[in-house]
């Protein structure tokens, strides 16, 4: 499926072609699991790095995605680690600004449980050296945000507080978000988009 980078206008509305899967449908180690929670601060599974994910939508209900500088073929929604004692909602807004320069956004919804994915062995080894800690994978708290600014605000250099992570960006349909993601993140993305489906029509 072709994607027009930095384009807003060429996508049709998203409609589910199959019924949503049950919330806890992925349990294999190479896939995604969920940890039911009624609180953003409930502890995630042990051995996983606490992380937030941001599903940012525009007025056309398309989703922001960007290509990684280190792996240009890998596109993803913004995400990042949660600092010690930091509320996940605060972390989501901070990470969005750090990675995309966007501060004009409001939180619409939240996945009410942690979603986890395991790192492939080569990724785990690389990140162990980068982070100085050996994590099995990431436990993510996902938020749906509405972009309320103008596109000129989007700046992949971020707010200058962190090293840039992305090279290109685009507004995508849910199908394209999953299609262009790395394989080990696809189950989480599917689950996130199932939860946020009512907001994507």
Coordinates of N, CA, C and O in Angstrom, one line a residue:
X1 N 0.8 -1.2 0.0 CA 0.0 0.0 0.0 C 0.9 1.2 0.0 O 1.7 1.4 0.9
X2 N 0.7 2.1 -1.0 CA 1.5 3.3 -1.1 C 1.2 4.3 0.0 O 0.0 4.5 0.3
X3 N 2.2 5.0 0.5 CA 1.9 6.0 1.5 C 2.5 7.3 0.9 O 3.7 7.3 0.5
X4 N 1.8 8.4 1.0 CA 2.3 9.7 0.6 C 2.8 10.4 1.9 O 2.1 10.8 2.7
X5 N 4.1 10.5 2.0 CA 4.7 11.0 3.2 C 4.4 12.5 3.3 O 4.3 13.3 2.4
X6 N 4.1 12.9 4.6 CA 3.7 14.3 4.9 C 2.5 14.7 4.2 O 2.3 15.9 3.9
X7 N 1.6 13.8 3.9 CA 0.4 14.1 3.2 C -0.8 13.9 4.1 O -0.8 13.0 4.9
X8 N -1.8 14.7 4.0 CA -3.0 14.6 4.8 C -4.2 14.1 4.1 O -5.2 13.6 4.7
X9 N -4.2 14.2 2.8 CA -5.5 14.3 2.1 C -5.9 13.0 1.3 O -7.0 12.9 0.8
X10 N -5.0 12.0 1.2 CA -5.2 10.9 0.2 C -5.7 9.6 0.9 O -5.6 8.6 0.3
X11 N -6.2 9.7 2.1 CA -6.6 8.4 2.7 C -8.1 8.4 2.9 O -8.8 9.4 3.2
X12 N -8.7 7.2 2.8 CA -10.1 7.1 3.0 C -10.4 6.7 4.4 O -9.5 6.2 5.1
X13 N -11.6 6.9 5.0 CA -11.9 6.6 6.3 C -11.7 5.1 6.6 O -11.9 4.2 5.7
X14 N -11.3 4.7 7.8 CA -10.9 3.3 8.2 C -12.2 2.6 8.7 O -12.9 3.2 9.5
X15 N -12.4 1.4 8.2 CA -13.5 0.6 8.7 C -13.0 -0.8 8.9 O -12.3 -1.3 8.1
X16 N -13.4 -1.3 10.1 CA -12.9 -2.7 10.4 C -13.5 -3.7 9.4 O -14.7 -3.7 9.2
X17 N -12.7 -4.5 8.8 CA -13.1 -5.5 7.9 C -13.5 -6.8 8.6 O -14.1 -7.7 8.1
X18 N -13.0 -7.0 9.9 CA -13.2 -8.2 10.7 C -13.6 -7.7 12.1 O -13.2 -6.6 12.5
X19 N -14.3 -8.5 12.8 CA -14.7 -8.1 14.2 C -13.4 -8.0 15.0 O -12.4 -8.7 14.8
X20 N -13.4 -7.0 16.0 CA -12.2 -6.9 16.9 C -12.0 -8.2 17.6 O -12.9 -9.0 18.0
X21 N -10.7 -8.5 17.8 CA -10.3 -9.7 18.6 C -10.5 -9.4 20.1 O -10.6 -8.3 20.5
X22 N -10.7 -10.5 20.9 CA -10.8 -10.3 22.3 C -9.5 -9.5 22.8 O -8.4 -9.6 22.3
X23 N -9.7 -8.7 23.9 CA -8.6 -7.9 24.4 C -7.4 -8.7 24.7 O -6.3 -8.2 24.4
X24 N -7.5 -9.8 25.3 CA -6.3 -10.6 25.7 C -6.1 -11.8 24.8 O -6.3 -12.9 25.2
X25 N -5.8 -11.5 23.6 CA -5.7 -12.5 22.6 C -4.3 -13.0 22.2 O -4.1 -14.0 21.6
X26 N -3.3 -12.2 22.7 CA -1.9 -12.5 22.4 C -1.2 -12.9 23.7 O -1.1 -12.1 24.5
X27 N -0.6 -14.1 23.7 CA 0.0 -14.5 24.9 C 1.4 -15.2 24.7 O 2.1 -15.6 25.7
X28 N 1.8 -15.4 23.5 CA 3.0 -16.1 23.2 C 4.2 -15.2 23.5 O 4.1 -14.0 23.4
X29 N 5.4 -15.7 24.0 CA 6.5 -14.9 24.3 C 6.9 -13.9 23.2 O 7.4 -12.8 23.5
X30 N 6.7 -14.3 22.0 CA 7.2 -13.4 20.9 C 6.1 -12.4 20.5 O 6.3 -11.6 19.6
X31 N 5.0 -12.4 21.2 CA 3.9 -11.5 20.9 C 3.7 -10.6 22.0 O 4.6 -10.3 22.8
X32 N 2.5 -10.1 22.1 CA 2.1 -9.1 23.1 C 1.2 -9.6 24.1 O 0.4 -10.5 23.9
X33 N 1.4 -9.2 25.3 CA 0.5 -9.6 26.4 C -0.1 -8.3 27.0 O 0.4 -7.2 26.9
X34 N -1.2 -8.5 27.7 CA -1.7 -7.3 28.4 C -1.9 -7.6 29.9 O -2.1 -8.7 30.3
X35 N -1.7 -6.6 30.7 CA -1.8 -6.7 32.1 C -2.9 -5.7 32.6 O -2.8 -4.5 32.5
X36 N -4.1 -6.3 33.0 CA -5.3 -5.5 33.3 C -5.0 -4.6 34.4 O -4.4 -4.9 35.4
X37 N -5.5 -3.3 34.2 CA -5.2 -2.3 35.2 C -6.3 -1.2 35.2 O -6.8 -0.9 34.1
X38 N -6.7 -0.7 36.3 CA -7.6 0.4 36.4 C -6.9 1.7 36.7 O -7.5 2.7 36.8
X39 N -5.6 1.6 36.9 CA -4.8 2.8 37.2 C -3.6 2.9 36.4 O -2.9 1.9 36.1
X40 N -3.3 4.1 35.9 CA -2.1 4.3 35.1 C -0.8 4.0 35.8 O 0.2 3.7 35.2
X41 N -0.9 4.0 37.1 CA 0.4 3.8 37.9 C 0.5 2.4 38.4 O 1.4 2.1 39.1
X42 N -0.4 1.5 38.1 CA -0.3 0.1 38.5 C 1.0 -0.5 37.9 O 1.3 -0.2 36.8
X43 N 1.7 -1.3 38.7 CA 3.0 -1.8 38.3 C 2.9 -2.7 37.0 O 2.0 -3.6 37.0
X44 N 3.8 -2.6 36.0 CA 3.8 -3.4 34.9 C 4.5 -4.7 35.2 O 5.0 -4.9 36.3
X45 N 4.5 -5.7 34.4 CA 5.2 -7.0 34.6 C 6.7 -6.8 34.9 O 7.3 -5.9 34.3
X46 N 7.2 -7.6 35.8 CA 8.7 -7.4 36.1 C 9.5 -7.8 34.9 O 9.2 -8.6 34.1
X47 N 10.7 -7.1 34.8 CA 11.6 -7.4 33.7 C 11.4 -6.6 32.4 O 12.1 -6.7 31.5
X48 N 10.3 -5.7 32.5 CA 10.0 -4.9 31.3 C 10.2 -3.5 31.6 O 9.8 -3.0 32.7
X49 N 10.7 -2.7 30.7 CA 10.9 -1.3 30.8 C 9.6 -0.6 30.7 O 8.9 -0.8 29.8
X50 N 9.3 0.3 31.6 CA 8.1 1.1 31.6 C 8.2 2.2 30.5 O 9.2 2.9 30.4
X51 N 7.1 2.2 29.7 CA 7.2 3.0 28.5 C 5.8 3.5 28.2 O 4.8 2.9 28.6
X52 N 5.7 4.7 27.5 CA 4.4 5.2 27.0 C 4.4 5.1 25.5 O 5.4 5.3 24.8
X53 N 3.2 4.9 24.9 CA 3.0 5.0 23.5 C 2.0 6.1 23.2 O 1.0 6.3 23.9
X54 N 2.2 6.8 22.1 CA 1.3 7.9 21.7 C 0.7 7.7 20.4 O 1.4 7.6 19.4
X55 N -0.6 7.5 20.3 CA -1.4 7.5 19.0 C -1.9 8.9 18.8 O -2.9 9.2 19.4
X56 N -1.3 9.6 18.0 CA -1.6 11.0 17.7 C -2.5 11.1 16.4 O -2.0 10.6 15.4
X57 N -3.7 11.6 16.5 CA -4.5 11.7 15.3 C -4.8 13.2 15.0 O -4.8 14.0 15.8
X58 N -5.0 13.4 13.7 CA -5.3 14.7 13.2 C -6.8 14.9 13.0 O -7.6 14.0 13.4
X59 N -7.2 16.0 12.5 CA -8.7 16.3 12.3 C -9.3 15.3 11.3 O -10.6 15.2 11.3
X60 N -8.5 14.7 10.5 CA -9.1 13.7 9.5 C -9.0 12.3 10.1 O -9.3 11.3 9.4
X61 N -8.6 12.2 11.4 CA -8.6 10.9 12.1 C -7.5 10.0 11.5 O -7.7 8.8 11.5
X62 N -6.5 10.5 10.9 CA -5.3 9.8 10.5 C -4.3 9.8 11.6 O -4.3 10.8 12.4
X63 N -3.4 8.9 11.6 CA -2.5 8.7 12.7 C -1.0 9.0 12.3 O -0.5 8.7 11.3
X64 N -0.4 9.7 13.2 CA 1.0 10.2 13.0 C 2.0 9.0 13.1 O 1.9 8.2 14.1
X65 N 2.9 8.8 12.2 CA 3.9 7.8 12.2 C 5.2 8.4 11.6 O 5.1 9.3 10.8
X66 N 6.3 7.9 12.1 CA 7.6 8.4 11.6 C 8.6 7.3 11.4 O 8.5 6.3 12.1
X67 N 9.5 7.5 10.5 CA 10.6 6.5 10.2 C 11.8 6.7 11.1 O 12.2 7.8 11.4
X68 N 12.3 5.6 11.6 CA 13.5 5.7 12.5 C 14.7 6.0 11.7 O 15.0 5.5 10.6
X69 N 15.6 6.9 12.3 CA 16.8 7.2 11.7 C 17.8 6.0 11.6 O 18.5 5.8 10.6
X70 N 17.7 5.1 12.6 CA 18.6 4.0 12.6 C 18.1 2.8 11.8 O 18.9 2.0 11.3
X71 N 16.8 2.8 11.6 CA 16.2 1.7 10.7 C 15.1 2.4 9.8 O 14.0 2.4 10.2
X72 N 15.6 3.1 8.7 CA 14.6 3.9 7.9 C 13.4 3.2 7.4 O 12.3 3.8 7.2
X73 N 13.5 1.8 7.3 CA 12.3 1.1 6.8 C 11.3 0.8 7.9 O 10.2 0.4 7.7
X74 N 11.7 1.1 9.2 CA 10.8 0.9 10.3 C 10.1 2.2 10.7 O 10.7 3.2 11.1
X75 N 8.8 2.2 10.6 CA 7.9 3.3 11.0 C 7.2 3.0 12.3 O 6.8 1.8 12.5
X76 N 7.0 4.0 13.1 CA 6.4 3.7 14.4 C 5.7 5.0 14.9 O 5.9 6.1 14.4
X77 N 4.7 4.8 15.8 CA 4.1 5.9 16.5 C 5.1 6.3 17.6 O 5.9 5.5 18.1
X78 N 5.1 7.5 18.1 CA 6.0 8.0 19.1 C 5.8 7.2 20.4 O 4.7 6.7 20.8
X79 N 7.0 7.0 21.1 CA 7.0 6.2 22.3 C 8.2 6.6 23.1 O 9.2 7.2 22.5
X80 N 8.3 6.3 24.4 CA 9.5 6.6 25.1 C 9.3 6.1 26.6 O 8.2 5.8 27.1
X81 N 10.4 6.1 27.3 CA 10.5 5.6 28.6 C 9.8 6.5 29.6 O 9.8 7.8 29.4
X82 N 9.3 5.9 30.7 CA 8.7 6.7 31.8 C 9.7 6.9 32.9 O 10.4 5.9 33.3
X83 N 10.0 8.1 33.3 CA 11.0 8.4 34.3 C 10.4 7.9 35.7 O 9.2 7.7 35.9
X84 N 11.4 7.8 36.6 CA 11.0 7.4 38.0 C 10.0 8.3 38.6 O 10.1 9.6 38.5
X85 N 8.9 7.8 39.1 CA 7.8 8.6 39.8 C 7.1 9.5 38.8 O 6.4 10.4 39.3
X86 N 7.2 9.3 37.5 CA 6.5 10.1 36.5 C 5.2 9.5 36.2 O 5.1 8.3 35.9
X87 N 4.1 10.3 36.2 CA 2.8 9.8 35.7 C 2.9 9.5 34.2 O 3.4 10.4 33.5
X88 N 2.3 8.4 33.8 CA 2.4 8.1 32.4 C 1.8 9.1 31.5 O 2.2 9.4 30.4
X89 N 0.7 9.8 31.9 CA 0.1 10.9 31.1 C 1.1 12.0 30.9 O 1.2 12.6 29.8
X90 N 1.8 12.4 31.9 CA 2.9 13.4 31.8 C 4.0 12.9 30.9 O 4.5 13.7 30.1
X91 N 4.3 11.7 31.0 CA 5.4 11.1 30.2 C 5.0 11.1 28.7 O 5.8 11.4 27.8
X92 N 3.7 10.8 28.4 CA 3.2 10.8 27.0 C 3.4 12.2 26.4 O 3.9 12.3 25.3
X93 N 3.0 13.2 27.1 CA 3.1 14.6 26.6 C 4.5 15.0 26.4 O 4.9 15.7 25.5
X94 N 5.3 14.6 27.4 CA 6.8 15.0 27.3 C 7.4 14.3 26.1 O 8.2 14.9 25.4
X95 N 7.2 13.0 26.0 CA 7.8 12.2 24.9 C 7.4 12.8 23.5 O 8.2 12.8 22.6
X96 N 6.1 13.1 23.4 CA 5.6 13.6 22.2 C 6.3 14.9 21.8 O 6.8 15.1 20.6
X97 N 6.5 15.8 22.7 CA 7.2 17.0 22.4 C 8.7 16.8 22.1 O 9.3 17.4 21.2
X98 N 9.3 15.9 22.9 CA 10.8 15.6 22.7 C 11.0 15.0 21.3 O 12.0 15.3 20.7
X99 N 10.1 14.1 20.8 CA 10.4 13.4 19.6 C 9.8 14.1 18.4 O 10.4 13.9 17.3
X100 N 8.8 14.9 18.5 CA 8.1 15.5 17.3 C 8.0 17.0 17.4 O 7.6 17.6 16.4
X101 N 8.3 17.6 18.5 CA 8.1 19.0 18.7 C 6.7 19.5 19.0 O 6.4 20.6 19.2
X102 N 5.8 18.5 19.0 CA 4.4 18.8 19.2 C 4.0 19.0 20.6 O 4.3 18.1 21.5
X103 N 3.4 20.2 20.9 CA 2.9 20.4 22.3 C 1.4 20.7 22.2 O 0.7 20.8 23.2
X104 N 0.9 21.0 21.0 CA -0.5 21.3 20.8 C -1.3 20.0 20.6 O -1.6 19.5 19.5
X105 N -1.6 19.3 21.7 CA -2.3 18.0 21.7 C -3.1 17.8 23.0 O -2.7 18.3 24.1
X106 N -4.2 17.1 22.9 CA -5.0 16.8 24.1 C -5.3 15.3 24.1 O -5.5 14.7 23.1
X107 N -5.3 14.8 25.4 CA -5.5 13.4 25.6 C -7.0 13.1 25.5 O -7.8 13.7 26.1
X108 N -7.3 12.1 24.6 CA -8.7 11.7 24.4 C -9.0 10.4 25.1 O -10.2 10.2 25.6
X109 N -8.1 9.5 25.1 CA -8.4 8.2 25.7 C -7.1 7.5 26.1 O -6.0 7.9 25.7
X110 N -7.2 6.4 26.8 CA -6.1 5.6 27.3 C -6.4 4.1 27.3 O -7.6 3.7 27.5
X111 N -5.5 3.3 26.9 CA -5.7 1.9 27.0 C -5.5 1.6 28.5 O -4.5 1.9 29.1
X112 N -6.5 1.0 29.1 CA -6.5 0.9 30.6 C -5.7 -0.3 31.2 O -6.1 -0.8 32.3
X113 N -4.7 -0.7 30.5 CA -3.9 -1.8 31.0 C -2.5 -1.7 30.3 O -2.4 -1.0 29.2
X114 N -1.5 -2.3 30.8 CA -0.2 -2.3 30.2 C -0.2 -3.3 29.1 O -0.8 -4.4 29.2
X115 N 0.5 -3.0 28.0 CA 0.7 -3.9 26.9 C 2.2 -4.1 26.8 O 3.0 -3.2 26.9
X116 N 2.6 -5.4 26.6 CA 4.0 -5.7 26.6 C 4.4 -6.4 25.3 O 3.6 -7.1 24.6
X117 N 5.7 -6.1 24.9 CA 6.2 -6.9 23.8 C 7.7 -7.2 24.1 O 8.3 -6.5 24.9
X118 N 8.2 -8.3 23.7 CA 9.5 -8.8 23.9 C 10.4 -8.3 22.8 O 10.1 -8.3 21.6
X119 N 11.7 -7.9 23.2 CA 12.7 -7.6 22.2 C 13.2 -8.9 21.5 O 13.5 -9.8 22.2
X120 N 13.4 -8.8 20.2 CA 14.1 -9.9 19.5 C 15.5 -10.0 20.1 O 16.0 -8.9 20.6
X121 N 16.2 -11.1 20.1 CA 17.5 -11.2 20.8 C 18.5 -10.2 20.3 O 19.3 -9.6 21.2
X122 N 18.6 -9.9 19.0 CA 19.6 -8.9 18.6 C 19.3 -7.5 19.0 O 20.2 -6.7 19.3
X123 N 18.0 -7.2 19.1 CA 17.6 -5.9 19.6 C 17.8 -5.8 21.1 O 18.3 -4.7 21.6
X124 N 17.5 -6.8 21.8 CA 17.8 -6.8 23.3 C 19.3 -6.6 23.6 O 19.6 -5.8 24.5
X125 N 20.1 -7.3 22.8 CA 21.6 -7.1 23.0 C 22.0 -5.7 22.7 O 22.8 -5.1 23.5
X126 N 21.5 -5.1 21.7 CA 21.9 -3.7 21.3 C 21.5 -2.7 22.4 O 22.2 -1.9 22.8
X127 N 20.2 -2.9 22.9 CA 19.7 -2.0 23.8 C 20.3 -2.2 25.2 O 20.4 -1.2 26.0
X128 N 20.8 -3.4 25.5 CA 21.5 -3.6 26.8 C 22.7 -2.7 26.9 O 23.0 -2.2 27.9
X129 N 23.4 -2.6 25.8 CA 24.6 -1.8 25.7 C 24.2 -0.3 25.7 O 24.9 0.6 26.4
X130 N 23.1 0.0 25.0 CA 22.7 1.4 24.9 C 22.2 2.0 26.3 O 22.5 3.1 26.7
X131 N 21.4 1.1 26.9 CA 20.7 1.6 28.2 C 21.5 1.2 29.4 O 21.2 1.8 30.5
X132 N 22.3 0.2 29.3 CA 23.0 -0.2 30.5 C 22.2 -1.1 31.4 O 22.6 -1.4 32.6
X133 N 21.1 -1.6 30.9 CA 20.2 -2.5 31.6 C 19.6 -3.5 30.6 O 19.5 -3.3 29.5
X134 N 19.4 -4.7 31.2 CA 19.0 -5.8 30.3 C 17.5 -6.1 30.5 O 17.0 -6.7 31.5
X135 N 16.7 -5.5 29.7 CA 15.2 -5.6 29.7 C 14.7 -6.7 28.8 O 15.2 -6.8 27.7
X136 N 13.7 -7.5 29.2 CA 13.1 -8.5 28.3 C 12.4 -7.8 27.1 O 12.4 -8.3 26.0
X137 N 11.8 -6.6 27.4 CA 11.0 -5.9 26.4 C 10.5 -4.6 27.0 O 11.0 -4.1 28.0
X138 N 9.4 -4.2 26.5 CA 8.8 -2.9 27.0 C 7.3 -3.2 27.5 O 6.6 -3.9 26.8
X139 N 7.0 -2.6 28.6 CA 5.6 -2.6 29.0 C 5.1 -1.2 28.8 O 5.6 -0.2 29.3
X140 N 4.1 -1.1 27.9 CA 3.6 0.2 27.5 C 2.2 0.6 28.0 O 1.3 -0.2 28.0
X141 N 2.1 1.9 28.3 CA 0.8 2.5 28.6 C 0.5 3.4 27.4 O 1.3 4.3 27.1
X142 N -0.6 3.1 26.7 CA -0.9 3.8 25.4 C -2.0 4.9 25.6 O -3.0 4.7 26.3
X143 N -1.7 6.0 25.0 CA -2.7 7.1 25.0 C -3.0 7.6 23.6 O -2.2 7.6 22.7
X144 N -4.3 8.0 23.4 CA -4.8 8.5 22.2 C -4.8 10.1 22.4 O -5.5 10.6 23.3
X145 N -4.1 10.8 21.5 CA -4.1 12.2 21.6 C -4.6 12.8 20.3 O -4.3 12.3 19.2
X146 N -5.2 14.0 20.4 CA -5.7 14.7 19.2 C -4.8 15.9 19.0 O -4.5 16.7 19.9
X147 N -4.2 16.0 17.7 CA -3.4 17.1 17.4 C -4.2 18.3 17.1 O -5.1 18.3 16.3
X148 N -3.9 19.4 17.9 CA -4.7 20.6 17.8 C -4.0 21.8 17.2 O -4.5 22.9 17.1
X149 N -2.8 21.6 16.8 CA -2.0 22.6 16.2 C -1.9 22.6 14.7 O -2.8 22.0 14.0
X150 N -0.9 23.3 14.1 CA -0.7 23.3 12.7 C 0.5 22.5 12.4 O 1.4 22.3 13.2
X151 N 0.6 22.0 11.1 CA 1.6 21.0 10.8 C 3.0 21.7 10.9 O 4.0 20.9 11.1
X152 N 3.1 23.0 10.8 CA 4.4 23.6 10.9 C 5.0 23.4 12.3 O 6.2 23.5 12.5
X153 N 4.2 23.0 13.3 CA 4.7 22.7 14.6 C 5.5 21.4 14.7 O 6.3 21.2 15.5
X154 N 5.2 20.5 13.7 CA 5.9 19.2 13.7 C 7.3 19.3 13.3 O 7.6 19.8 12.2
X155 N 8.2 18.9 14.2 CA 9.7 19.1 13.9 C 10.4 17.9 14.5 O 10.4 17.7 15.7
X156 N 10.9 17.0 13.6 CA 11.5 15.8 14.0 C 12.8 16.0 14.7 O 13.4 15.0 15.2
X157 N 13.3 17.2 14.8 CA 14.4 17.5 15.7 C 14.0 17.5 17.1 O 14.8 17.6 18.0
X158 N 12.7 17.5 17.3 CA 12.1 17.5 18.6 C 12.2 18.9 19.3 O 12.3 19.9 18.6
X159 N 12.3 18.9 20.6 CA 12.4 20.2 21.3 C 13.9 20.5 21.7 O 14.2 21.4 22.4
X160 N 14.8 19.6 21.1 CA 16.2 19.9 21.4 C 16.8 19.3 22.6 O 18.0 19.3 22.9
X161 N 15.9 18.6 23.4 CA 16.3 18.0 24.7 C 16.9 16.6 24.5 O 17.6 16.2 25.4
X162 N 16.6 16.0 23.4 CA 17.1 14.6 23.2 C 17.6 14.5 21.7 O 17.3 15.3 20.9
X163 N 18.4 13.5 21.5 CA 18.9 13.2 20.2 C 17.7 12.8 19.2 O 16.9 12.0 19.6
X164 N 17.7 13.4 18.0 CA 16.6 13.0 17.1 C 16.5 11.5 16.8 O 17.5 10.9 16.7
X165 N 15.3 11.0 16.7 CA 15.1 9.6 16.4 C 14.5 9.3 15.1 O 14.6 8.2 14.6
X166 N 13.8 10.3 14.5 CA 13.1 10.1 13.3 C 13.6 10.9 12.1 O 14.2 11.9 12.2
X167 N 13.3 10.3 10.9 CA 13.8 11.0 9.6 C 12.7 11.5 8.8 O 12.8 12.6 8.2
X168 N 11.5 10.8 8.7 CA 10.4 11.3 7.9 C 9.1 11.0 8.7 O 9.1 10.2 9.6
X169 N 8.1 11.8 8.4 CA 6.8 11.5 9.1 C 5.6 11.5 8.1 O 5.8 12.0 7.0
X170 N 4.5 10.9 8.5 CA 3.3 10.9 7.6 C 2.1 10.7 8.5 O 2.2 10.1 9.6
X171 N 1.0 11.1 7.9 CA -0.3 10.7 8.5 C -0.8 9.4 7.8 O -0.8 9.3 6.6
X172 N -1.1 8.4 8.6 CA -1.5 7.1 8.0 C -2.8 6.6 8.5 O -3.3 7.0 9.6
X173 N -3.4 5.6 7.7 CA -4.5 4.9 8.2 C -4.1 3.8 9.2 O -2.9 3.5 9.3
X174 N -5.0 3.3 10.0 CA -4.6 2.2 10.9 C -4.0 1.0 10.2 O -3.0 0.4 10.7
X175 N -4.5 0.7 9.0 CA -3.9 -0.5 8.3 C -2.4 -0.2 8.0 O -1.6 -1.0 8.1
X176 N -2.2 1.1 7.5 CA -0.8 1.4 7.2 C 0.1 1.5 8.4 O 1.3 1.1 8.3
X177 N -0.4 1.9 9.5 CA 0.4 1.9 10.8 C 0.9 0.5 11.1 O 2.1 0.4 11.3
X178 N 0.1 -0.5 11.0 CA 0.5 -1.8 11.3 C 1.4 -2.4 10.2 O 2.4 -3.0 10.4
X179 N 1.1 -2.1 8.9 CA 1.8 -2.6 7.8 C 3.3 -2.1 7.8 O 4.2 -2.9 7.5
X180 N 3.5 -0.9 8.2 CA 4.9 -0.3 8.2 C 5.7 -0.5 9.5 O 6.8 0.0 9.6
X181 N 5.0 -1.1 10.5 CA 5.7 -1.4 11.8 C 6.6 -2.6 11.7 O 6.4 -3.5 10.9
X182 N 7.6 -2.6 12.6 CA 8.4 -3.8 12.7 C 7.6 -5.0 13.2 O 6.6 -4.7 14.0
X183 N 7.9 -6.2 12.9 CA 7.0 -7.3 13.2 C 6.8 -7.5 14.7 O 5.6 -7.8 15.1
X184 N 7.8 -7.2 15.5 CA 7.6 -7.5 16.9 C 6.7 -6.5 17.6 O 6.3 -6.7 18.8
X185 N 6.4 -5.4 16.9 CA 5.5 -4.4 17.5 C 4.0 -4.5 16.9 O 3.1 -3.9 17.4
X186 N 3.9 -5.3 15.9 CA 2.6 -5.4 15.2 C 1.4 -5.8 16.2 O 0.3 -5.3 16.1
X187 N 1.6 -6.9 17.0 CA 0.5 -7.3 17.9 C 0.1 -6.2 18.8 O -1.1 -6.0 19.1
X188 N 1.0 -5.4 19.4 CA 0.7 -4.3 20.2 C -0.1 -3.2 19.5 O -1.1 -2.7 19.9
X189 N 0.4 -2.9 18.3 CA -0.3 -1.9 17.4 C -1.7 -2.4 17.1 O -2.7 -1.6 17.2
X190 N -1.9 -3.6 16.8 CA -3.2 -4.1 16.5 C -4.2 -4.0 17.7 O -5.3 -3.5 17.6
X191 N -3.6 -4.3 18.9 CA -4.4 -4.2 20.1 C -4.8 -2.7 20.4 O -5.9 -2.4 20.8
X192 N -3.8 -1.8 20.3 CA -4.0 -0.4 20.5 C -5.1 0.1 19.6 O -6.0 0.8 20.0
X193 N -5.0 -0.2 18.3 CA -6.0 0.3 17.4 C -7.3 -0.3 17.6 O -8.4 0.4 17.3
X194 N -7.4 -1.5 18.1 CA -8.7 -2.1 18.4 C -9.4 -1.2 19.5 O -10.6 -0.9 19.5
X195 N -8.6 -0.9 20.6 CA -9.2 -0.1 21.7 C -9.6 1.2 21.2 O -10.7 1.7 21.7
X196 N -8.8 1.9 20.3 CA -9.1 3.2 19.9 C -10.0 3.3 18.7 O -10.3 4.4 18.2
X197 N -10.5 2.2 18.2 CA -11.3 2.2 17.0 C -12.5 3.2 17.0 O -12.8 3.9 16.0
X198 N -13.2 3.3 18.1 CA -14.4 4.3 18.1 C -13.9 5.7 17.8 O -14.8 6.5 17.3
X199 N -12.7 6.1 18.1 CA -12.2 7.4 17.8 C -11.6 7.6 16.4 O -11.3 8.7 16.0
X200 N -11.5 6.5 15.7 CA -10.9 6.5 14.3 C -11.8 6.5 13.2 O -11.4 6.5 12.0
X201 N -13.1 6.5 13.5 CA -14.1 6.5 12.4 C -14.5 8.0 12.1 O -14.5 8.8 12.9

